[in-house]
Amino acid sequence: MPFPALRIGNLTARIPVVQGGMGVGISLSGLASAVANQGGIGVIAGAMIGMKEPDVAKDPLTANLRALRTEILKARQMTDGIIGVNLMVALTTFSQMVRTAIESKADIIFSGAGLPLDMPRHLLQMCEEKKEEFKTKLVPIVSSARAATVIAKKWVTHFGYTPDAFVVEGPKAGGHLGFKPEELHDPSHALEVLVPQVVDAVKPMEDKCGRAVPVIAAGGVYSGADIMKFLELGASGVQMGTRFVATHECDADERFKQSYLAARPEDVTIIKSPVGMPGRALENEFIQESRAGNKKPFKCIFHCVKTCEQEKTPYCIAQALINAMRGNLERGFAFCGANVARVNAIISVRELMDSLQKEFDEAKNSFSKSVQNVQSMLGRVAGMQ
């Protein structure tokens, strides 16, 4: 049984899987195009995308905008599929990055790490300035139904624009998390609870705008059975990050990928990130030293995130993640999802998608048999009365 398609406006993904945007070089055009070629939605992450540009230290804004344009163009040359961009609201260059992504004809902008309350303004302004219709879809990433409602109300009131979809990200996600530390293990914040709440919050929006506003479940989604579970809970698709790191096409260094293969459940830890959010990562000596207060002197040259408390933090988050992406994990660390210890092989994106389809089919068949057994039992009980 094939996956149900994920439709966001006029875009149709044959496989309802969004590859999570993993910043600082983990998901660039290589991974995004491979996912898009398999029928999913490939996503280029904008955070410190210009790290390989020669002028990134002198002029990070120009370097990041140039790199974003380049990566979108490279992805377009490798696929006819759907290419999205992930842009964190907390980026100091957020507005410029949004405009560049739209101008470069990205299919979708996914935006979290803050509420993207003014994102439609850029789309509408660009259509007016360029006398051209831009069709980039705008998709907020939220951690609650309340956040989804707040964003939608602001967008409709000020811009006459309803979000094209929502990603609801639960506390098992990798990287920076939109929860307080004490909420991460609270059952009331589990993704299984959040998805139906956001689906319910979206229904009035759909009624008012007269179109579907799909909800995409993210954070700890690992298998085809998980995909089936969240589709049954009302989601139209899922977002997955950790699984795509462990692919040949992932843009990170091989040593970064190998850290996932070596990970044990006890290696997964929650850090207090310099950007003011909790983050999920793989424990290592670098993290242990920072917890011990061993400050690593640095001069902030990137100014990448508005909320970074550089005077209080023992290290530069951008530099640590750049080092990790390049495989220098002794001078950085790897962000990861809660299920990273389940990763046991580096495979191709095609093999991953095929395995998800197989697991989805098995879960679907098992569910159907369970329903049939229950119906049969009820029929026998009715016949005995």
Coordinates of C-alpha atoms in Angstrom, one line a residue:
M1 CA 0.0 0.0 0.0
P2 CA 1.7 3.3 -1.1
F3 CA 2.1 6.2 1.3
P4 CA -0.6 8.8 1.2
A5 CA 0.7 11.9 -0.5
L6 CA 1.4 15.1 1.4
R7 CA -0.2 18.1 -0.2
I8 CA 0.8 21.7 0.7
G9 CA -1.1 24.0 -1.6
N10 CA -0.2 23.1 -5.2
L11 CA 2.8 21.1 -4.1
T12 CA 2.4 17.3 -3.8
A13 CA 5.0 15.1 -2.1
R14 CA 4.5 11.4 -3.1
I15 CA 6.0 10.4 0.2
P16 CA 4.7 12.3 3.3
V17 CA 8.1 12.8 4.8
V18 CA 9.8 16.1 5.3
Q19 CA 13.6 15.9 5.8
G20 CA 14.3 18.1 8.9
G21 CA 16.5 21.1 8.3
M22 CA 19.7 20.5 10.2
G23 CA 21.8 23.6 10.4
V24 CA 25.5 24.4 10.2
G25 CA 26.1 22.2 7.1
I26 CA 24.3 19.0 8.0
S27 CA 21.5 19.3 5.4
L28 CA 22.5 21.2 2.3
S29 CA 21.7 20.7 -1.4
G30 CA 23.2 17.1 -1.5
L31 CA 20.8 15.7 1.1
A32 CA 17.9 17.8 0.2
S33 CA 18.0 16.9 -3.5
A34 CA 18.3 13.2 -2.7
V35 CA 15.2 13.3 -0.5
A36 CA 13.3 15.3 -3.1
N37 CA 14.3 12.8 -5.8
Q38 CA 12.7 10.0 -3.7
G39 CA 9.4 11.8 -3.4
G40 CA 9.8 13.5 0.0
I41 CA 10.5 17.1 0.8
G42 CA 14.2 18.0 0.9
V43 CA 15.2 20.9 3.2
I44 CA 18.3 23.1 3.1
A45 CA 19.1 24.6 6.5
G46 CA 20.0 28.2 6.5
A47 CA 21.8 28.5 9.9
M48 CA 25.5 29.3 9.2
I49 CA 25.1 28.1 5.6
G50 CA 27.9 30.4 4.5
M51 CA 30.5 28.8 6.8
K52 CA 32.6 27.7 3.8
E53 CA 32.6 31.1 2.1
P54 CA 36.0 32.8 2.2
D55 CA 34.5 36.1 3.5
V56 CA 32.2 34.7 6.2
A57 CA 34.3 36.1 9.1
K58 CA 34.5 39.6 7.5
D59 CA 31.0 39.8 6.1
P60 CA 28.8 37.0 7.4
L61 CA 25.5 38.5 6.0
T62 CA 26.8 38.6 2.4
A63 CA 28.4 35.1 2.8
N64 CA 25.3 33.5 4.2
L65 CA 23.0 35.0 1.6
R66 CA 25.3 34.0 -1.3
A67 CA 25.6 30.5 0.1
L68 CA 21.8 30.2 0.5
R69 CA 21.3 31.2 -3.2
T70 CA 24.0 28.8 -4.3
E71 CA 22.6 25.8 -2.4
I72 CA 19.1 26.3 -3.6
L73 CA 20.4 26.6 -7.2
K74 CA 22.5 23.4 -6.8
A75 CA 19.5 21.5 -5.4
R76 CA 17.4 22.7 -8.4
Q77 CA 20.1 21.3 -10.8
M78 CA 19.9 17.9 -9.1
T79 CA 16.1 17.5 -8.7
D80 CA 12.7 18.4 -10.0
G81 CA 11.3 17.6 -6.6
I82 CA 10.2 19.8 -3.7
I83 CA 13.0 21.8 -2.1
G84 CA 12.4 23.7 1.2
V85 CA 14.6 25.9 3.3
N86 CA 14.7 26.0 7.1
L87 CA 15.3 29.4 8.6
M88 CA 15.3 30.1 12.3
V89 CA 13.5 33.2 13.5
A90 CA 16.4 33.7 16.0
L91 CA 18.9 34.3 13.2
T92 CA 20.1 37.9 13.1
T93 CA 19.8 37.7 9.3
F94 CA 16.3 36.2 9.4
S95 CA 14.5 38.8 7.3
Q96 CA 17.2 38.9 4.6
M97 CA 17.4 35.1 4.5
V98 CA 13.6 34.9 4.0
R99 CA 13.7 37.3 1.1
T100 CA 16.6 35.5 -0.5
A101 CA 14.9 32.2 -0.2
I102 CA 11.7 33.6 -1.8
E103 CA 13.7 35.3 -4.6
S104 CA 15.6 32.0 -5.2
K105 CA 12.2 30.3 -5.7
A106 CA 12.4 27.9 -2.7
D107 CA 9.2 25.9 -2.6
I108 CA 8.7 26.2 1.1
I109 CA 10.2 28.1 4.1
F110 CA 10.0 26.2 7.4
S111 CA 10.6 28.5 10.3
G112 CA 10.9 27.9 14.0
A113 CA 13.2 28.8 17.0
G114 CA 10.8 31.7 17.7
L115 CA 7.4 32.8 16.3
P116 CA 7.7 33.9 12.6
L117 CA 5.0 36.6 13.2
D118 CA 5.9 38.8 10.2
M119 CA 7.1 36.3 7.6
P120 CA 4.2 36.9 5.1
R121 CA 5.2 40.6 5.0
H122 CA 8.4 39.7 3.1
L123 CA 6.5 37.6 0.6
L124 CA 3.8 40.2 -0.1
Q125 CA 6.4 43.0 -0.3
M126 CA 8.5 41.1 -2.8
C127 CA 5.5 40.4 -5.0
E128 CA 4.8 44.1 -5.0
E129 CA 8.4 45.3 -5.5
K130 CA 9.3 42.8 -8.2
K131 CA 5.9 42.9 -10.0
E132 CA 6.1 39.1 -9.9
E133 CA 4.1 36.3 -8.2
F134 CA 6.2 34.3 -5.8
K135 CA 4.7 31.0 -4.7
T136 CA 6.9 30.0 -1.8
K137 CA 4.9 28.3 0.9
L138 CA 5.3 29.6 4.5
V139 CA 5.2 26.9 7.2
P140 CA 5.8 27.8 10.9
I141 CA 7.3 25.2 13.2
V142 CA 5.5 25.2 16.6
S143 CA 5.5 23.3 19.8
S144 CA 1.9 23.9 20.8
A145 CA -1.6 24.5 19.5
R146 CA -1.5 27.9 21.2
A147 CA 1.5 28.9 19.2
A148 CA -0.2 27.8 16.0
T149 CA -3.3 29.9 16.8
V150 CA -1.3 33.0 17.7
I151 CA 0.7 32.9 14.5
A152 CA -2.3 32.2 12.3
K153 CA -4.3 35.1 13.9
K154 CA -1.4 37.5 13.4
W155 CA -0.9 36.5 9.8
V156 CA -4.6 36.7 8.9
T157 CA -5.2 40.0 10.7
H158 CA -2.2 41.8 9.4
F159 CA -1.5 40.1 6.0
G160 CA -4.7 38.3 5.0
Y161 CA -2.5 35.1 4.9
T162 CA -3.2 31.7 6.4
P163 CA -0.2 29.5 7.1
D164 CA 0.3 26.9 4.3
A165 CA 0.9 24.2 6.8
F166 CA 2.3 23.7 10.3
V167 CA 5.1 21.5 11.6
V168 CA 4.5 20.6 15.3
E169 CA 7.8 19.6 16.9
G170 CA 7.7 17.5 20.1
P171 CA 10.3 17.3 22.8
K172 CA 12.1 14.2 21.4
A173 CA 13.6 16.3 18.5
G174 CA 17.3 16.9 18.0
G175 CA 19.0 20.2 18.3
H176 CA 17.4 23.3 19.9
L177 CA 14.0 22.5 21.5
G178 CA 11.0 24.8 21.9
F179 CA 10.3 23.6 25.5
K180 CA 11.5 24.4 29.0
P181 CA 13.8 21.7 30.4
E182 CA 11.2 20.5 32.8
E183 CA 8.7 20.0 30.0
L184 CA 10.9 17.6 28.0
H185 CA 9.7 14.5 29.9
D186 CA 6.2 15.7 30.8
P187 CA 3.7 13.3 29.2
S188 CA 1.3 16.3 28.5
H189 CA 3.9 17.6 26.0
A190 CA 4.4 14.3 24.2
L191 CA 4.1 14.5 20.4
E192 CA 1.2 12.1 20.5
V193 CA -0.7 14.6 22.6
L194 CA 0.4 17.7 20.7
V195 CA -0.5 16.5 17.2
P196 CA -4.3 16.1 17.8
Q197 CA -4.3 19.4 19.6
V198 CA -2.8 21.2 16.7
V199 CA -5.0 19.4 14.2
D200 CA -8.1 20.6 16.2
A201 CA -6.7 24.2 16.3
V202 CA -6.1 24.2 12.5
K203 CA -9.7 23.1 11.6
P204 CA -11.2 26.6 12.1
M205 CA -8.4 28.0 10.0
E206 CA -9.2 25.6 7.2
D207 CA -12.9 26.5 7.3
K208 CA -12.1 30.2 7.1
C209 CA -9.6 30.1 4.3
G210 CA -11.3 27.3 2.3
R211 CA -8.3 25.1 1.9
A212 CA -6.4 22.4 3.7
V213 CA -3.7 23.4 6.3
P214 CA -1.8 20.2 6.8
V215 CA -0.1 19.4 10.1
I216 CA 3.3 17.7 10.0
A217 CA 4.5 15.7 13.1
A218 CA 8.1 16.0 14.1
G219 CA 10.4 15.1 16.9
G220 CA 11.3 11.4 17.6
V221 CA 9.6 10.0 14.4
Y222 CA 11.8 7.1 13.5
S223 CA 10.0 4.3 11.7
G224 CA 7.3 3.6 9.2
A225 CA 5.2 2.4 12.1
D226 CA 5.7 5.9 13.6
I227 CA 4.5 7.5 10.4
M228 CA 1.4 5.4 10.4
K229 CA 0.7 6.3 14.1
F230 CA 0.9 10.0 13.5
L231 CA -1.2 9.9 10.3
E232 CA -3.8 8.0 12.3
L233 CA -3.7 10.9 14.9
G234 CA -4.6 13.4 12.2
A235 CA -1.2 14.5 10.8
S236 CA -0.8 14.7 7.0
G237 CA 2.9 13.9 7.1
V238 CA 6.0 13.7 9.3
Q239 CA 9.4 15.4 9.6
M240 CA 12.5 13.3 10.3
G241 CA 16.0 14.5 10.9
T242 CA 18.1 11.9 12.7
R243 CA 17.4 9.1 10.2
F244 CA 18.7 11.3 7.3
V245 CA 22.0 12.1 9.0
A246 CA 22.8 8.4 8.8
T247 CA 22.7 8.4 4.9
H248 CA 25.4 8.5 2.4
E249 CA 24.0 11.7 0.9
C250 CA 24.0 13.7 4.2
D251 CA 26.3 16.7 3.8
A252 CA 28.2 16.2 7.1
D253 CA 31.6 14.6 7.5
E254 CA 31.7 10.8 7.8
R255 CA 33.0 11.1 11.4
F256 CA 29.9 13.0 12.3
K257 CA 27.7 10.2 10.9
Q258 CA 29.9 7.6 12.7
S259 CA 29.1 9.3 16.1
Y260 CA 25.5 8.4 15.5
L261 CA 26.4 4.7 14.8
A262 CA 28.4 4.6 18.1
A263 CA 25.7 6.3 20.2
R264 CA 24.2 4.5 23.1
P265 CA 20.9 5.6 24.9
E266 CA 23.0 6.9 27.8
D267 CA 25.0 9.1 25.5
V268 CA 22.0 11.4 24.7
T269 CA 22.0 14.5 26.8
I270 CA 20.3 17.8 27.2
I271 CA 22.5 20.9 27.1
K272 CA 21.9 24.5 27.9
S273 CA 22.7 26.1 24.6
P274 CA 24.3 29.6 24.3
V275 CA 21.3 30.7 22.4
G276 CA 19.1 30.3 25.5
M277 CA 17.3 27.1 24.6
P278 CA 17.8 23.5 25.8
G279 CA 19.3 21.3 23.1
R280 CA 19.6 17.5 22.6
A281 CA 23.1 16.3 21.7
L282 CA 25.5 13.5 22.1
E283 CA 27.5 13.7 25.3
N284 CA 31.3 14.1 24.8
E285 CA 34.3 15.7 26.4
F286 CA 33.6 19.1 24.9
I287 CA 30.2 19.2 26.5
Q288 CA 31.6 17.9 29.8
E289 CA 34.2 20.6 29.9
S290 CA 31.7 23.4 29.2
R291 CA 29.5 22.1 32.0
A292 CA 32.5 22.2 34.3
G293 CA 32.9 25.9 33.5
N294 CA 36.1 25.6 31.5
K295 CA 35.7 28.6 29.3
K296 CA 37.1 28.4 25.8
P297 CA 38.0 32.0 24.9
F298 CA 36.5 33.2 21.7
K299 CA 35.7 36.4 19.8
C300 CA 32.2 36.4 18.3
I301 CA 32.7 36.9 14.5
F302 CA 29.5 35.4 13.2
H303 CA 26.7 37.2 15.2
C304 CA 24.5 34.5 14.0
V305 CA 21.7 34.3 16.6
K306 CA 19.9 37.2 18.3
T307 CA 19.5 35.3 21.6
C308 CA 23.2 34.2 22.0
E309 CA 24.5 35.3 25.4
Q310 CA 28.2 35.4 24.3
E311 CA 29.4 37.1 27.4
K312 CA 28.0 34.3 29.6
T313 CA 28.7 31.2 27.5
P314 CA 31.9 29.2 27.6
Y315 CA 32.0 28.6 23.8
C316 CA 30.7 29.8 20.4
I317 CA 27.8 27.6 19.4
A318 CA 28.4 28.3 15.7
Q319 CA 32.1 27.4 15.8
A320 CA 31.3 24.2 17.9
L321 CA 28.8 23.0 15.3
I322 CA 31.0 23.9 12.4
N323 CA 33.8 21.8 14.0
A324 CA 31.4 18.9 14.5
M325 CA 30.1 19.0 11.0
R326 CA 33.7 18.8 9.8
G327 CA 34.2 15.8 12.0
N328 CA 36.3 17.6 14.7
L329 CA 34.1 16.4 17.5
E330 CA 36.8 17.0 20.1
R331 CA 36.2 20.8 19.4
G332 CA 32.4 20.6 19.1
F333 CA 29.4 18.2 19.5
A334 CA 26.7 16.6 17.4
F335 CA 23.0 17.5 17.9
C336 CA 20.8 14.4 17.6
G337 CA 17.2 13.2 18.2
A338 CA 16.1 11.1 21.1
N339 CA 16.2 7.8 19.0
V340 CA 19.8 8.2 17.8
A341 CA 20.9 5.0 19.5
R342 CA 18.6 3.0 17.2
V343 CA 20.7 4.0 14.2
N344 CA 22.9 1.0 13.2
A345 CA 24.0 1.6 9.6
I346 CA 24.7 4.3 7.1
I347 CA 22.4 3.7 4.1
S348 CA 21.3 5.6 1.0
V349 CA 18.3 7.9 1.1
R350 CA 16.6 5.5 -1.3
E351 CA 17.1 2.5 1.0
L352 CA 15.8 4.6 3.9
M353 CA 12.6 5.5 2.1
D354 CA 12.1 1.9 1.0
S355 CA 12.5 0.7 4.5
L356 CA 10.0 3.3 5.8
Q357 CA 7.5 2.1 3.2
K358 CA 8.0 -1.5 4.2
E359 CA 7.6 -0.7 7.9
F360 CA 4.5 1.4 7.1
D361 CA 2.9 -1.4 5.2
E362 CA 3.6 -3.9 7.9
A363 CA 2.1 -1.6 10.6
K364 CA -0.9 -1.0 8.4
N365 CA -1.5 -4.7 7.8
S366 CA -1.1 -5.4 11.5
F367 CA -3.5 -2.7 12.4
S368 CA -6.0 -4.0 9.8
K369 CA -5.8 -7.5 11.2
S370 CA -6.3 -6.2 14.7
V371 CA -9.4 -4.4 13.6
Q372 CA -10.7 -7.5 11.8
N373 CA -10.1 -9.6 14.9
V374 CA -12.0 -7.2 17.1
Q375 CA -14.9 -7.0 14.6
S376 CA -15.0 -10.8 14.4
M377 CA -15.0 -11.1 18.2
L378 CA -17.8 -8.6 18.5
G379 CA -19.8 -10.5 15.8
R380 CA -19.4 -13.8 17.8
V381 CA -20.5 -12.0 21.0
A382 CA -23.6 -10.6 19.2
G383 CA -24.4 -14.0 17.8
M384 CA -24.4 -15.5 21.3
Q385 CA -26.9 -13.0 22.6

